[in-house]
Amino acid sequence: MGKVAVGAAVICAATVCAAAALIVRHRMRSSGCWARAMAILREFEEKCGTPIGKLRQVADAMTVEMHAGLASEGGSKLKMLISYVDNLPTGDEKGLFYALDLGGTNFRVLRVQLGGKVGHVLKQEFVEVSIPPHLMVGTSDALFDFIAAELAKFVSTEGQGFHLSPGRQRELGFTFSFPVNQLSIASGTLMKWTKGFSIDDTIGKDVVAELTKAMERQGLDMRVAALVNDTIGTLAGGIYYDNDVIAAVILGTGTNAAYVERAHAIPKWHGLLPKSGEMVINMEWGNFRSSHLPLTDYDHALDAESLNPGEQIFEKIISGMYLGDIVRRVLCRMAEEAAFFGDTIPPKLKVPFILSFILKYQWDAAVALTVGDNMSGLSMQDGWALISNSRTPDMSAMHHDTSFDLRVVGKKLKDILGISNTSLKTRKVVVELCDIVATRGARLSAAGILGILKKLGRDTVKEGEKQRTVIAMDGGLFEHYTEFRMCLESTLKEELLGEEVSESIVIMLSNDGSGIGAALLAASHSQYLEVEES
């Protein structure tokens, strides 16, 4: 072999060796990155752990905080607000009633014809109206005049099947999903606006009085019979069909719980005891916190960057608004520290709430208005102010993917995060991460419900007594996230309560508390009740 041939052979061999070395180094690097990614996942899984002992501690802490919140104002992180709802629907309600649901950028007006125990809801109609953006930052009169005008327009379309008894005023249940200091069943002062509203001259005013004045300006003869929130509406709607309902829980974008308390068990109540002997308590349980809650670094970061740091801790680990963002934060760390999605970090992975239960078209429009195409420039504060109700469960779609190649996960990662060509191994990790986050939320929700049952003495079976206990549930997270719902129910019944007690516990879906429930509360607090009874 000549010198040239030998030299060529040497160069070729060196090239092959170098290529082989590169492959080995790449494989070692890939192996090391994968090990680091799995270490991040396992550490997160461990810190999210919810063994039975911890869940019982959370339930006990919930019960303790309930007692403290009932004892005095400010006595607990749980506000335990007196709702002034002391007459829940019985099923006997008859007549025509309206509801107005104001809780975001849209509001809804509804009318129902109630037929008593025989007919229940004979007929119902509703319309949904978008609020022009300028009215969300204008004046109180302008906002309520717009609402009253739309309400009057809806009343004018009252047709066949709806009958108002002669000589009676129309009555309305007003669902107002903003922080209020409730003063009576039909009055409450606005504490602050949320969800993109900013109308200074409404702060400190009675929102029922504001609406009433606006209706008068429209020439609309209608009385607000009840001011409620959607959780209490869910309780009312549930008990209308099932007298054994004792509490309601909403698990959607946000979360809350309400229940029926014995009036004499509310030390901070100083008025006359209601005739019914009962009072509905709005727990505001999203604000619950305890040292027993399994919080991670990702939860602390989410809380610190939120508009309300230190508040709504329970809500931030169990509700739909936050679950997807916790998943995003873990994936982001895996991308940064372990090249989980390749050498570059996907820009959209840094967008707050991009995996959350949000109205996707609202998000996209908000992004276009705020930062154009630079989505990674959107801060959590911006995102927080722009999002509304949850109807796009990307996280649950990935979690529920049962296809052999997890094609739904792959499509979501591509469409939402701009991550193409993910391996099956990578997709399986994403599903596992969704499962960890959802499982923690569902199990802690079950522990919260156990806390309510313990407060009411419904967590045990008394000898010789057969009682049935129903929890009315609502919210898109509970209704549409099947894995979440099944985990919640099995945790509560099979692990926390046991076979004997769980036989008496029913978890019931009760839809549209903010609509039908509000109308039913208007009926159960009607000014004509005494006339009918006499």
PDB file of C-alpha atoms in Angstrom, residues 101-384:
ATOM      1  CA  ASP A 101     -75.381  36.240  36.806  1.00  0.00           C
ATOM      2  CA  LEU A 102     -72.541  38.782  36.702  1.00  0.00           C
ATOM      3  CA  GLY A 103     -69.153  37.169  37.128  1.00  0.00           C
ATOM      4  CA  GLY A 104     -66.881  38.152  34.270  1.00  0.00           C
ATOM      5  CA  THR A 105     -66.731  39.753  30.858  1.00  0.00           C
ATOM      6  CA  ASN A 106     -70.152  38.288  30.033  1.00  0.00           C
ATOM      7  CA  PHE A 107     -73.314  38.257  32.089  1.00  0.00           C
ATOM      8  CA  ARG A 108     -76.383  36.094  31.809  1.00  0.00           C
ATOM      9  CA  VAL A 109     -80.059  36.748  32.521  1.00  0.00           C
ATOM     10  CA  LEU A 110     -82.467  33.897  33.016  1.00  0.00           C
ATOM     11  CA  ARG A 111     -86.137  33.365  33.790  1.00  0.00           C
ATOM     12  CA  VAL A 112     -87.781  30.237  35.156  1.00  0.00           C
ATOM     13  CA  GLN A 113     -91.344  29.194  35.735  1.00  0.00           C
ATOM     14  CA  LEU A 114     -91.525  27.049  38.855  1.00  0.00           C
ATOM     15  CA  GLY A 115     -94.354  24.569  39.280  1.00  0.00           C
ATOM     16  CA  GLY A 116     -93.899  23.248  42.797  1.00  0.00           C
ATOM     17  CA  LYS A 117     -93.039  19.643  43.679  1.00  0.00           C
ATOM     18  CA  VAL A 118     -95.035  18.225  40.778  1.00  0.00           C
ATOM     19  CA  GLY A 119     -93.583  20.283  37.945  1.00  0.00           C
ATOM     20  CA  HIS A 120     -90.372  21.707  39.433  1.00  0.00           C
ATOM     21  CA  VAL A 121     -88.857  23.854  36.630  1.00  0.00           C
ATOM     22  CA  LEU A 122     -91.657  24.024  34.047  1.00  0.00           C
ATOM     23  CA  LYS A 123     -89.817  26.274  31.609  1.00  0.00           C
ATOM     24  CA  GLN A 124     -86.657  28.333  31.434  1.00  0.00           C
ATOM     25  CA  GLU A 125     -84.975  30.748  29.026  1.00  0.00           C
ATOM     26  CA  PHE A 126     -81.769  32.756  29.124  1.00  0.00           C
ATOM     27  CA  VAL A 127     -79.580  35.115  27.128  1.00  0.00           C
ATOM     28  CA  GLU A 128     -75.887  35.861  27.476  1.00  0.00           C
ATOM     29  CA  VAL A 129     -74.535  39.354  26.897  1.00  0.00           C
ATOM     30  CA  SER A 130     -70.955  40.552  26.414  1.00  0.00           C
ATOM     31  CA  ILE A 131     -69.960  43.655  28.349  1.00  0.00           C
ATOM     32  CA  PRO A 132     -68.222  46.277  26.171  1.00  0.00           C
ATOM     33  CA  PRO A 133     -64.616  46.709  27.427  1.00  0.00           C
ATOM     34  CA  HIS A 134     -64.999  50.453  28.052  1.00  0.00           C
ATOM     35  CA  LEU A 135     -67.810  49.790  30.554  1.00  0.00           C
ATOM     36  CA  MET A 136     -65.479  47.577  32.620  1.00  0.00           C
ATOM     37  CA  VAL A 137     -63.332  50.620  33.409  1.00  0.00           C
ATOM     38  CA  GLY A 138     -65.972  53.360  33.217  1.00  0.00           C
ATOM     39  CA  THR A 139     -68.506  54.476  35.823  1.00  0.00           C
ATOM     40  CA  SER A 140     -70.843  52.546  38.075  1.00  0.00           C
ATOM     41  CA  ASP A 141     -73.939  54.124  36.517  1.00  0.00           C
ATOM     42  CA  ALA A 142     -72.784  53.283  32.993  1.00  0.00           C
ATOM     43  CA  LEU A 143     -72.173  49.611  33.814  1.00  0.00           C
ATOM     44  CA  PHE A 144     -75.409  49.051  35.716  1.00  0.00           C
ATOM     45  CA  ASP A 145     -77.457  51.050  33.190  1.00  0.00           C
ATOM     46  CA  PHE A 146     -76.185  48.734  30.459  1.00  0.00           C
ATOM     47  CA  ILE A 147     -77.043  45.644  32.518  1.00  0.00           C
ATOM     48  CA  ALA A 148     -80.493  46.981  33.443  1.00  0.00           C
ATOM     49  CA  ALA A 149     -81.233  47.868  29.804  1.00  0.00           C
ATOM     50  CA  GLU A 150     -80.392  44.329  28.683  1.00  0.00           C
ATOM     51  CA  LEU A 151     -82.456  42.922  31.546  1.00  0.00           C
ATOM     52  CA  ALA A 152     -85.425  45.093  30.557  1.00  0.00           C
ATOM     53  CA  LYS A 153     -85.042  43.971  26.940  1.00  0.00           C
ATOM     54  CA  PHE A 154     -85.103  40.325  28.078  1.00  0.00           C
ATOM     55  CA  VAL A 155     -88.189  40.885  30.254  1.00  0.00           C
ATOM     56  CA  SER A 156     -89.988  42.400  27.253  1.00  0.00           C
ATOM     57  CA  THR A 157     -89.663  39.068  25.417  1.00  0.00           C
ATOM     58  CA  GLU A 158     -91.546  37.168  28.120  1.00  0.00           C
ATOM     59  CA  GLY A 159     -93.775  34.807  26.150  1.00  0.00           C
ATOM     60  CA  GLN A 160     -96.060  31.840  26.496  1.00  0.00           C
ATOM     61  CA  GLY A 161     -95.380  29.504  29.390  1.00  0.00           C
ATOM     62  CA  PHE A 162     -94.339  32.312  31.736  1.00  0.00           C
ATOM     63  CA  HIS A 163     -96.959  33.707  34.073  1.00  0.00           C
ATOM     64  CA  LEU A 164     -96.555  36.390  36.736  1.00  0.00           C
ATOM     65  CA  SER A 165     -99.297  36.257  39.375  1.00  0.00           C
ATOM     66  CA  PRO A 166    -101.559  39.337  39.182  1.00  0.00           C
ATOM     67  CA  GLY A 167    -100.519  42.264  41.359  1.00  0.00           C
ATOM     68  CA  ARG A 168     -97.023  40.912  41.991  1.00  0.00           C
ATOM     69  CA  GLN A 169     -93.660  42.458  41.306  1.00  0.00           C
ATOM     70  CA  ARG A 170     -91.071  40.462  39.389  1.00  0.00           C
ATOM     71  CA  GLU A 171     -88.280  39.176  41.650  1.00  0.00           C
ATOM     72  CA  LEU A 172     -84.639  38.508  40.856  1.00  0.00           C
ATOM     73  CA  GLY A 173     -81.777  36.460  42.253  1.00  0.00           C
ATOM     74  CA  PHE A 174     -78.509  38.360  41.698  1.00  0.00           C
ATOM     75  CA  THR A 175     -75.335  36.267  41.437  1.00  0.00           C
ATOM     76  CA  PHE A 176     -72.440  38.684  41.882  1.00  0.00           C
ATOM     77  CA  SER A 177     -69.104  36.875  41.744  1.00  0.00           C
ATOM     78  CA  PHE A 178     -66.877  39.609  43.129  1.00  0.00           C
ATOM     79  CA  PRO A 179     -65.772  40.208  46.747  1.00  0.00           C
ATOM     80  CA  VAL A 180     -68.621  41.810  48.705  1.00  0.00           C
ATOM     81  CA  ASN A 181     -69.314  42.511  52.342  1.00  0.00           C
ATOM     82  CA  GLN A 182     -72.796  41.057  52.623  1.00  0.00           C
ATOM     83  CA  LEU A 183     -75.124  43.028  54.899  1.00  0.00           C
ATOM     84  CA  SER A 184     -78.388  41.120  54.420  1.00  0.00           C
ATOM     85  CA  ILE A 185     -79.971  38.646  52.032  1.00  0.00           C
ATOM     86  CA  ALA A 186     -80.410  41.461  49.496  1.00  0.00           C
ATOM     87  CA  SER A 187     -77.572  43.897  50.110  1.00  0.00           C
ATOM     88  CA  GLY A 188     -73.799  43.898  50.032  1.00  0.00           C
ATOM     89  CA  THR A 189     -71.039  46.454  49.478  1.00  0.00           C
ATOM     90  CA  LEU A 190     -68.346  45.874  46.879  1.00  0.00           C
ATOM     91  CA  MET A 191     -64.909  45.394  48.442  1.00  0.00           C
ATOM     92  CA  LYS A 192     -62.896  45.318  45.218  1.00  0.00           C
ATOM     93  CA  TRP A 193     -63.222  44.488  41.547  1.00  0.00           C
ATOM     94  CA  THR A 194     -61.416  41.537  39.938  1.00  0.00           C
ATOM     95  CA  LYS A 195     -61.388  39.869  36.482  1.00  0.00           C
ATOM     96  CA  GLY A 196     -60.422  42.971  34.551  1.00  0.00           C
ATOM     97  CA  PHE A 197     -63.020  45.356  36.040  1.00  0.00           C
ATOM     98  CA  SER A 198     -61.812  48.647  37.493  1.00  0.00           C
ATOM     99  CA  ILE A 199     -64.615  51.048  38.397  1.00  0.00           C
ATOM    100  CA  ASP A 200     -63.571  53.106  41.404  1.00  0.00           C
ATOM    101  CA  ASP A 201     -66.917  54.726  42.166  1.00  0.00           C
ATOM    102  CA  THR A 202     -68.562  51.319  42.826  1.00  0.00           C
ATOM    103  CA  ILE A 203     -66.145  50.411  45.634  1.00  0.00           C
ATOM    104  CA  GLY A 204     -67.887  50.578  49.013  1.00  0.00           C
ATOM    105  CA  LYS A 205     -71.338  50.864  47.453  1.00  0.00           C
ATOM    106  CA  ASP A 206     -74.251  48.453  47.784  1.00  0.00           C
ATOM    107  CA  VAL A 207     -74.339  46.618  44.451  1.00  0.00           C
ATOM    108  CA  VAL A 208     -78.018  45.753  44.891  1.00  0.00           C
ATOM    109  CA  ALA A 209     -78.838  49.432  45.365  1.00  0.00           C
ATOM    110  CA  GLU A 210     -76.793  50.278  42.257  1.00  0.00           C
ATOM    111  CA  LEU A 211     -78.686  47.712  40.196  1.00  0.00           C
ATOM    112  CA  THR A 212     -82.052  48.758  41.643  1.00  0.00           C
ATOM    113  CA  LYS A 213     -81.473  52.428  40.766  1.00  0.00           C
ATOM    114  CA  ALA A 214     -80.470  51.424  37.239  1.00  0.00           C
ATOM    115  CA  MET A 215     -83.624  49.316  36.846  1.00  0.00           C
ATOM    116  CA  GLU A 216     -85.709  52.260  38.025  1.00  0.00           C
ATOM    117  CA  ARG A 217     -84.021  54.488  35.427  1.00  0.00           C
ATOM    118  CA  GLN A 218     -85.058  51.920  32.814  1.00  0.00           C
ATOM    119  CA  GLY A 219     -88.627  51.862  34.105  1.00  0.00           C
ATOM    120  CA  LEU A 220     -88.226  48.182  35.029  1.00  0.00           C
ATOM    121  CA  ASP A 221     -90.334  47.164  38.035  1.00  0.00           C
ATOM    122  CA  MET A 222     -88.246  44.376  39.568  1.00  0.00           C
ATOM    123  CA  ARG A 223     -87.027  43.598  43.088  1.00  0.00           C
ATOM    124  CA  VAL A 224     -83.735  41.932  43.972  1.00  0.00           C
ATOM    125  CA  ALA A 225     -84.803  39.247  46.444  1.00  0.00           C
ATOM    126  CA  ALA A 226     -81.400  37.617  46.993  1.00  0.00           C
ATOM    127  CA  LEU A 227     -77.743  38.531  46.494  1.00  0.00           C
ATOM    128  CA  VAL A 228     -75.684  35.338  46.324  1.00  0.00           C
ATOM    129  CA  ASN A 229     -72.517  33.800  44.983  1.00  0.00           C
ATOM    130  CA  ASP A 230     -72.380  30.811  42.659  1.00  0.00           C
ATOM    131  CA  THR A 231     -71.464  28.311  45.394  1.00  0.00           C
ATOM    132  CA  ILE A 232     -74.568  29.122  47.412  1.00  0.00           C
ATOM    133  CA  GLY A 233     -76.557  28.975  44.189  1.00  0.00           C
ATOM    134  CA  THR A 234     -75.189  25.470  43.615  1.00  0.00           C
ATOM    135  CA  LEU A 235     -76.285  24.502  47.123  1.00  0.00           C
ATOM    136  CA  ALA A 236     -79.774  25.897  46.458  1.00  0.00           C
ATOM    137  CA  GLY A 237     -80.048  24.120  43.116  1.00  0.00           C
ATOM    138  CA  GLY A 238     -78.915  20.854  44.674  1.00  0.00           C
ATOM    139  CA  ILE A 239     -81.280  20.949  47.640  1.00  0.00           C
ATOM    140  CA  TYR A 240     -84.195  21.857  45.356  1.00  0.00           C
ATOM    141  CA  TYR A 241     -83.999  18.376  43.850  1.00  0.00           C
ATOM    142  CA  ASP A 242     -82.598  16.499  46.844  1.00  0.00           C
ATOM    143  CA  ASN A 243     -83.426  17.488  50.426  1.00  0.00           C
ATOM    144  CA  ASP A 244     -80.385  15.634  51.757  1.00  0.00           C
ATOM    145  CA  VAL A 245     -77.893  18.101  50.242  1.00  0.00           C
ATOM    146  CA  ILE A 246     -75.900  19.672  53.084  1.00  0.00           C
ATOM    147  CA  ALA A 247     -73.008  21.307  51.240  1.00  0.00           C
ATOM    148  CA  ALA A 248     -71.866  22.482  47.828  1.00  0.00           C
ATOM    149  CA  VAL A 249     -68.372  22.572  46.352  1.00  0.00           C
ATOM    150  CA  ILE A 250     -67.309  24.287  43.145  1.00  0.00           C
ATOM    151  CA  LEU A 251     -64.200  23.010  41.402  1.00  0.00           C
ATOM    152  CA  GLY A 252     -63.685  24.985  38.227  1.00  0.00           C
ATOM    153  CA  THR A 253     -61.419  27.873  37.313  1.00  0.00           C
ATOM    154  CA  GLY A 254     -61.514  28.714  41.018  1.00  0.00           C
ATOM    155  CA  THR A 255     -62.903  26.816  43.971  1.00  0.00           C
ATOM    156  CA  ASN A 256     -65.171  27.419  46.949  1.00  0.00           C
ATOM    157  CA  ALA A 257     -67.494  25.601  49.333  1.00  0.00           C
ATOM    158  CA  ALA A 258     -70.684  26.445  51.206  1.00  0.00           C
ATOM    159  CA  TYR A 259     -72.709  24.408  53.662  1.00  0.00           C
ATOM    160  CA  VAL A 260     -75.744  24.507  55.947  1.00  0.00           C
ATOM    161  CA  GLU A 261     -74.812  25.320  59.539  1.00  0.00           C
ATOM    162  CA  ARG A 262     -76.959  25.313  62.669  1.00  0.00           C
ATOM    163  CA  ALA A 263     -77.515  28.961  63.540  1.00  0.00           C
ATOM    164  CA  HIS A 264     -76.707  28.455  67.240  1.00  0.00           C
ATOM    165  CA  ALA A 265     -73.283  27.072  66.229  1.00  0.00           C
ATOM    166  CA  ILE A 266     -72.184  30.458  64.842  1.00  0.00           C
ATOM    167  CA  PRO A 267     -70.752  32.439  67.800  1.00  0.00           C
ATOM    168  CA  LYS A 268     -70.138  35.554  65.684  1.00  0.00           C
ATOM    169  CA  TRP A 269     -73.834  35.751  64.705  1.00  0.00           C
ATOM    170  CA  HIS A 270     -75.404  38.465  66.886  1.00  0.00           C
ATOM    171  CA  GLY A 271     -78.811  38.911  65.289  1.00  0.00           C
ATOM    172  CA  LEU A 272     -82.071  37.124  65.984  1.00  0.00           C
ATOM    173  CA  LEU A 273     -81.837  33.433  65.216  1.00  0.00           C
ATOM    174  CA  PRO A 274     -83.618  32.665  61.935  1.00  0.00           C
ATOM    175  CA  LYS A 275     -86.916  30.795  62.088  1.00  0.00           C
ATOM    176  CA  SER A 276     -85.426  27.885  60.204  1.00  0.00           C
ATOM    177  CA  GLY A 277     -82.665  27.542  62.807  1.00  0.00           C
ATOM    178  CA  GLU A 278     -80.164  27.287  59.981  1.00  0.00           C
ATOM    179  CA  MET A 279     -77.795  29.560  58.102  1.00  0.00           C
ATOM    180  CA  VAL A 280     -75.814  28.939  54.939  1.00  0.00           C
ATOM    181  CA  ILE A 281     -72.111  29.680  55.394  1.00  0.00           C
ATOM    182  CA  ASN A 282     -69.924  30.730  52.476  1.00  0.00           C
ATOM    183  CA  MET A 283     -66.587  29.254  53.506  1.00  0.00           C
ATOM    184  CA  GLU A 284     -64.358  30.910  50.891  1.00  0.00           C
ATOM    185  CA  TRP A 285     -62.295  27.750  51.305  1.00  0.00           C
ATOM    186  CA  GLY A 286     -59.881  28.689  48.535  1.00  0.00           C
ATOM    187  CA  ASN A 287     -58.123  30.811  51.169  1.00  0.00           C
ATOM    188  CA  PHE A 288     -57.518  27.815  53.460  1.00  0.00           C
ATOM    189  CA  ARG A 289     -53.905  27.152  54.311  1.00  0.00           C
ATOM    190  CA  SER A 290     -52.144  24.729  56.631  1.00  0.00           C
ATOM    191  CA  SER A 291     -48.620  23.538  57.319  1.00  0.00           C
ATOM    192  CA  HIS A 292     -49.883  20.101  56.294  1.00  0.00           C
ATOM    193  CA  LEU A 293     -50.512  21.117  52.670  1.00  0.00           C
ATOM    194  CA  PRO A 294     -47.847  19.544  50.407  1.00  0.00           C
ATOM    195  CA  LEU A 295     -46.453  22.679  48.765  1.00  0.00           C
ATOM    196  CA  THR A 296     -43.518  22.610  46.341  1.00  0.00           C
ATOM    197  CA  ASP A 297     -41.067  25.214  45.070  1.00  0.00           C
ATOM    198  CA  TYR A 298     -43.247  25.577  41.980  1.00  0.00           C
ATOM    199  CA  ASP A 299     -46.290  26.407  44.123  1.00  0.00           C
ATOM    200  CA  HIS A 300     -44.333  28.974  46.113  1.00  0.00           C
ATOM    201  CA  ALA A 301     -43.091  30.598  42.888  1.00  0.00           C
ATOM    202  CA  LEU A 302     -46.588  30.685  41.396  1.00  0.00           C
ATOM    203  CA  ASP A 303     -47.932  32.271  44.590  1.00  0.00           C
ATOM    204  CA  ALA A 304     -45.116  34.836  44.814  1.00  0.00           C
ATOM    205  CA  GLU A 305     -45.703  35.963  41.212  1.00  0.00           C
ATOM    206  CA  SER A 306     -49.496  36.138  41.569  1.00  0.00           C
ATOM    207  CA  LEU A 307     -51.568  39.262  42.139  1.00  0.00           C
ATOM    208  CA  ASN A 308     -52.486  38.008  45.623  1.00  0.00           C
ATOM    209  CA  PRO A 309     -49.345  36.481  47.161  1.00  0.00           C
ATOM    210  CA  GLY A 310     -50.008  34.632  50.394  1.00  0.00           C
ATOM    211  CA  GLU A 311     -53.723  34.355  49.665  1.00  0.00           C
ATOM    212  CA  GLN A 312     -55.908  31.592  48.154  1.00  0.00           C
ATOM    213  CA  ILE A 313     -53.233  28.958  48.795  1.00  0.00           C
ATOM    214  CA  PHE A 314     -55.682  26.025  48.731  1.00  0.00           C
ATOM    215  CA  GLU A 315     -57.181  27.294  45.477  1.00  0.00           C
ATOM    216  CA  LYS A 316     -53.731  27.556  43.900  1.00  0.00           C
ATOM    217  CA  ILE A 317     -53.095  23.826  44.279  1.00  0.00           C
ATOM    218  CA  ILE A 318     -56.537  22.336  43.547  1.00  0.00           C
ATOM    219  CA  SER A 319     -58.378  24.533  41.012  1.00  0.00           C
ATOM    220  CA  GLY A 320     -58.403  24.517  37.227  1.00  0.00           C
ATOM    221  CA  MET A 321     -56.867  27.941  36.800  1.00  0.00           C
ATOM    222  CA  TYR A 322     -53.591  26.783  38.326  1.00  0.00           C
ATOM    223  CA  LEU A 323     -53.138  23.052  37.657  1.00  0.00           C
ATOM    224  CA  GLY A 324     -51.947  23.511  34.097  1.00  0.00           C
ATOM    225  CA  ASP A 325     -49.541  26.247  35.093  1.00  0.00           C
ATOM    226  CA  ILE A 326     -47.935  24.003  37.700  1.00  0.00           C
ATOM    227  CA  VAL A 327     -47.394  21.406  34.956  1.00  0.00           C
ATOM    228  CA  ARG A 328     -45.908  24.136  32.743  1.00  0.00           C
ATOM    229  CA  ARG A 329     -43.509  25.256  35.477  1.00  0.00           C
ATOM    230  CA  VAL A 330     -42.168  21.730  36.006  1.00  0.00           C
ATOM    231  CA  LEU A 331     -41.761  21.198  32.258  1.00  0.00           C
ATOM    232  CA  CYS A 332     -39.982  24.540  32.003  1.00  0.00           C
ATOM    233  CA  ARG A 333     -37.453  23.519  34.642  1.00  0.00           C
ATOM    234  CA  MET A 334     -36.918  20.167  32.908  1.00  0.00           C
ATOM    235  CA  ALA A 335     -36.310  22.032  29.647  1.00  0.00           C
ATOM    236  CA  GLU A 336     -33.873  24.470  31.265  1.00  0.00           C
ATOM    237  CA  GLU A 337     -31.889  22.024  33.391  1.00  0.00           C
ATOM    238  CA  ALA A 338     -32.204  18.770  31.438  1.00  0.00           C
ATOM    239  CA  ALA A 339     -32.775  19.800  27.792  1.00  0.00           C
ATOM    240  CA  PHE A 340     -36.037  17.836  27.997  1.00  0.00           C
ATOM    241  CA  PHE A 341     -37.282  19.233  24.687  1.00  0.00           C
ATOM    242  CA  GLY A 342     -33.876  19.561  22.995  1.00  0.00           C
ATOM    243  CA  ASP A 343     -31.085  22.090  23.091  1.00  0.00           C
ATOM    244  CA  THR A 344     -33.384  25.127  22.952  1.00  0.00           C
ATOM    245  CA  ILE A 345     -36.081  26.019  25.458  1.00  0.00           C
ATOM    246  CA  PRO A 346     -39.470  26.361  23.698  1.00  0.00           C
ATOM    247  CA  PRO A 347     -40.406  30.082  24.046  1.00  0.00           C
ATOM    248  CA  LYS A 348     -44.109  29.359  24.585  1.00  0.00           C
ATOM    249  CA  LEU A 349     -43.239  27.196  27.586  1.00  0.00           C
ATOM    250  CA  LYS A 350     -42.479  30.445  29.409  1.00  0.00           C
ATOM    251  CA  VAL A 351     -45.968  31.879  28.819  1.00  0.00           C
ATOM    252  CA  PRO A 352     -47.979  31.886  32.097  1.00  0.00           C
ATOM    253  CA  PHE A 353     -51.188  29.851  32.038  1.00  0.00           C
ATOM    254  CA  ILE A 354     -50.694  28.598  28.492  1.00  0.00           C
ATOM    255  CA  LEU A 355     -51.658  25.101  29.691  1.00  0.00           C
ATOM    256  CA  SER A 356     -54.408  26.265  32.027  1.00  0.00           C
ATOM    257  CA  PHE A 357     -58.165  25.995  31.828  1.00  0.00           C
ATOM    258  CA  ILE A 358     -58.682  29.307  30.063  1.00  0.00           C
ATOM    259  CA  LEU A 359     -60.783  30.664  27.261  1.00  0.00           C
ATOM    260  CA  LYS A 360     -58.263  30.139  24.498  1.00  0.00           C
ATOM    261  CA  TYR A 361     -59.727  32.678  22.114  1.00  0.00           C
ATOM    262  CA  GLN A 362     -59.667  35.310  24.869  1.00  0.00           C
ATOM    263  CA  TRP A 363     -56.043  34.463  25.643  1.00  0.00           C
ATOM    264  CA  ASP A 364     -54.984  34.685  21.998  1.00  0.00           C
ATOM    265  CA  ALA A 365     -56.780  38.003  21.543  1.00  0.00           C
ATOM    266  CA  ALA A 366     -55.287  39.338  24.775  1.00  0.00           C
ATOM    267  CA  VAL A 367     -51.796  38.312  23.724  1.00  0.00           C
ATOM    268  CA  ALA A 368     -52.214  39.988  20.339  1.00  0.00           C
ATOM    269  CA  LEU A 369     -53.303  43.202  22.028  1.00  0.00           C
ATOM    270  CA  THR A 370     -50.666  43.107  24.739  1.00  0.00           C
ATOM    271  CA  VAL A 371     -47.435  41.819  23.262  1.00  0.00           C
ATOM    272  CA  GLY A 372     -48.096  40.905  19.638  1.00  0.00           C
ATOM    273  CA  ASP A 373     -46.229  37.792  18.582  1.00  0.00           C
ATOM    274  CA  ASN A 374     -43.782  37.921  21.486  1.00  0.00           C
ATOM    275  CA  MET A 375     -45.783  35.561  23.708  1.00  0.00           C
ATOM    276  CA  SER A 376     -42.845  34.847  25.990  1.00  0.00           C
ATOM    277  CA  GLY A 377     -42.882  38.528  26.936  1.00  0.00           C
ATOM    278  CA  LEU A 378     -46.259  38.178  28.644  1.00  0.00           C
ATOM    279  CA  SER A 379     -45.901  38.290  32.403  1.00  0.00           C
ATOM    280  CA  MET A 380     -47.927  36.281  34.873  1.00  0.00           C
ATOM    281  CA  GLN A 381     -49.488  39.526  36.062  1.00  0.00           C
ATOM    282  CA  ASP A 382     -50.644  40.290  32.501  1.00  0.00           C
ATOM    283  CA  GLY A 383     -51.993  36.808  32.034  1.00  0.00           C
ATOM    284  CA  TRP A 384     -53.766  36.889  35.380  1.00  0.00           C
TER     285      TRP A 384
END
